[in-house]
Amino acid sequence: MRNRVFDALLYVFVFILVQFLVTYAVIFVWQLADGKSMQAALGALSQESLTLTAPMLIVTQAVYSLVLLVLFVSLRWCRVSRSYLRSKPLGVMSWAAVAALGTIIPSELFLEIVKLPDINSDLLVPVMQNRWGYLAICIFAPLVEEMVFRGAILRALLDGISHHWVAITLSAALFALVHLNPAQMPHAFCLGLLLGWMYYRTGSIIPGIVVHWVNNTVAYVVVNLFPQTIDTGITTMLGGDTTRILLAVAFSLCIFVPAVVQLHLRMRRTA
């Protein structure tokens, strides 16, 4: 029997490799479509100053999402089953959405306090401001990342590691690291713990997709409806008032904690 932990690391490698190859393939084809010669298009791949536009990033996300979906399903690295949906888990999905909402304000305040560098904002914001950005950020990303990190990587770790929380924590750490952005890593790690626990309890990526979708959709909505908040943060939005900040955190916990309790009571492994 092969080491399942090794399989999990293989899945991470494939996830990164596909993104890398697809990104360069899209850049190359884009240069050709702009009328450049093949030599000039190949030369563009080595230019550090080459700008990735929002449309290029959206196409890249769509292509590598499709490639990963086909690859992981066809090789049976991620199992596809309707059994969980047949159980009609509306309650779990609803409380999963509520739990996702409860994580946002505490996470944003934490990032404002620790001031980690955000190296991807110049790329992500234009994508979210593009009308097709919702597909990339809120549809493709939740589906594919849950399929890979919970449906394949965590499943392999759970098979190879006896204590499930060790497997969940390791998968959450890998999920945080592949974001390659210090400002996203703490939230990605904490969210990865929640997503991993939900997968362990249900055997399905569906609840995780809901959490992931809500989390990304909130970011998308805020960027488009309140663009002035991109550089200001929650503290400024709340007027810098300590009481308001504490109330906002308390309100978030009043959402998150009951949601987790309800999820604990409702989640049953069906796959």
PDB file of N, CA and C in Angstrom, residues 95-96 98-99 102 197 250-266:
ATOM      1  N   TRP A  95     -26.062  26.782   7.838  1.00  0.00           N
ATOM      2  CA  TRP A  95     -25.211  27.132   8.975  1.00  0.00           C
ATOM      3  C   TRP A  95     -23.749  27.288   8.548  1.00  0.00           C
ATOM      4  N   ALA A  96     -23.347  26.584   7.508  1.00  0.00           N
ATOM      5  CA  ALA A  96     -21.996  26.753   6.967  1.00  0.00           C
ATOM      6  C   ALA A  96     -21.826  28.173   6.438  1.00  0.00           C
ATOM      7  N   VAL A  98     -23.497  30.808   7.454  1.00  0.00           N
ATOM      8  CA  VAL A  98     -23.480  31.699   8.619  1.00  0.00           C
ATOM      9  C   VAL A  98     -22.098  31.681   9.285  1.00  0.00           C
ATOM     10  N   ALA A  99     -21.510  30.489   9.416  1.00  0.00           N
ATOM     11  CA  ALA A  99     -20.181  30.378  10.022  1.00  0.00           C
ATOM     12  C   ALA A  99     -19.153  31.165   9.227  1.00  0.00           C
ATOM     13  N   GLY A 102     -19.269  34.778  10.021  1.00  0.00           N
ATOM     14  CA  GLY A 102     -18.746  35.091  11.346  1.00  0.00           C
ATOM     15  C   GLY A 102     -17.231  35.164  11.431  1.00  0.00           C
ATOM     16  N   TRP A 197     -12.514  20.201   9.093  1.00  0.00           N
ATOM     17  CA  TRP A 197     -13.410  19.576  10.078  1.00  0.00           C
ATOM     18  C   TRP A 197     -14.740  19.222   9.430  1.00  0.00           C
ATOM     19  N   ALA A 250     -17.674  40.978  18.813  1.00  0.00           N
ATOM     20  CA  ALA A 250     -18.651  40.228  19.609  1.00  0.00           C
ATOM     21  C   ALA A 250     -19.817  39.753  18.742  1.00  0.00           C
ATOM     22  N   PHE A 251     -20.273  40.617  17.850  1.00  0.00           N
ATOM     23  CA  PHE A 251     -21.359  40.249  16.945  1.00  0.00           C
ATOM     24  C   PHE A 251     -20.936  39.089  16.052  1.00  0.00           C
ATOM     25  N   SER A 252     -19.702  39.137  15.557  1.00  0.00           N
ATOM     26  CA  SER A 252     -19.196  38.059  14.708  1.00  0.00           C
ATOM     27  C   SER A 252     -19.148  36.737  15.463  1.00  0.00           C
ATOM     28  N   LEU A 253     -18.690  36.789  16.714  1.00  0.00           N
ATOM     29  CA  LEU A 253     -18.632  35.572  17.519  1.00  0.00           C
ATOM     30  C   LEU A 253     -20.025  35.037  17.824  1.00  0.00           C
ATOM     31  N   CYS A 254     -20.983  35.959  17.992  1.00  0.00           N
ATOM     32  CA  CYS A 254     -22.372  35.537  18.230  1.00  0.00           C
ATOM     33  C   CYS A 254     -22.972  34.860  16.995  1.00  0.00           C
ATOM     34  N   ILE A 255     -22.374  35.108  15.849  1.00  0.00           N
ATOM     35  CA  ILE A 255     -22.777  34.417  14.630  1.00  0.00           C
ATOM     36  C   ILE A 255     -22.018  33.102  14.483  1.00  0.00           C
ATOM     37  N   PHE A 256     -20.692  33.182  14.678  1.00  0.00           N
ATOM     38  CA  PHE A 256     -19.833  32.040  14.396  1.00  0.00           C
ATOM     39  C   PHE A 256     -20.032  30.881  15.376  1.00  0.00           C
ATOM     40  N   VAL A 257     -20.036  31.180  16.674  1.00  0.00           N
ATOM     41  CA  VAL A 257     -20.103  30.103  17.680  1.00  0.00           C
ATOM     42  C   VAL A 257     -21.397  29.291  17.567  1.00  0.00           C
ATOM     43  N   PRO A 258     -22.583  29.925  17.516  1.00  0.00           N
ATOM     44  CA  PRO A 258     -23.803  29.115  17.342  1.00  0.00           C
ATOM     45  C   PRO A 258     -23.799  28.321  16.036  1.00  0.00           C
ATOM     46  N   ALA A 259     -23.204  28.904  14.992  1.00  0.00           N
ATOM     47  CA  ALA A 259     -23.148  28.193  13.707  1.00  0.00           C
ATOM     48  C   ALA A 259     -22.320  26.921  13.836  1.00  0.00           C
ATOM     49  N   VAL A 260     -21.179  27.002  14.521  1.00  0.00           N
ATOM     50  CA  VAL A 260     -20.334  25.821  14.710  1.00  0.00           C
ATOM     51  C   VAL A 260     -21.053  24.772  15.555  1.00  0.00           C
ATOM     52  N   VAL A 261     -21.762  25.235  16.588  1.00  0.00           N
ATOM     53  CA  VAL A 261     -22.529  24.302  17.425  1.00  0.00           C
ATOM     54  C   VAL A 261     -23.595  23.586  16.588  1.00  0.00           C
ATOM     55  N   GLN A 262     -24.305  24.334  15.780  1.00  0.00           N
ATOM     56  CA  GLN A 262     -25.328  23.740  14.924  1.00  0.00           C
ATOM     57  C   GLN A 262     -24.718  22.772  13.916  1.00  0.00           C
ATOM     58  N   LEU A 263     -23.579  23.130  13.372  1.00  0.00           N
ATOM     59  CA  LEU A 263     -22.908  22.227  12.440  1.00  0.00           C
ATOM     60  C   LEU A 263     -22.506  20.933  13.142  1.00  0.00           C
ATOM     61  N   HIS A 264     -21.996  21.053  14.354  1.00  0.00           N
ATOM     62  CA  HIS A 264     -21.613  19.864  15.133  1.00  0.00           C
ATOM     63  C   HIS A 264     -22.814  18.947  15.342  1.00  0.00           C
ATOM     64  N   LEU A 265     -23.972  19.533  15.593  1.00  0.00           N
ATOM     65  CA  LEU A 265     -25.162  18.740  15.847  1.00  0.00           C
ATOM     66  C   LEU A 265     -25.760  18.121  14.580  1.00  0.00           C
ATOM     67  N   ARG A 266     -25.586  18.808  13.459  1.00  0.00           N
ATOM     68  CA  ARG A 266     -26.263  18.408  12.235  1.00  0.00           C
ATOM     69  C   ARG A 266     -25.419  17.574  11.275  1.00  0.00           C
TER      70      ARG A 266
END
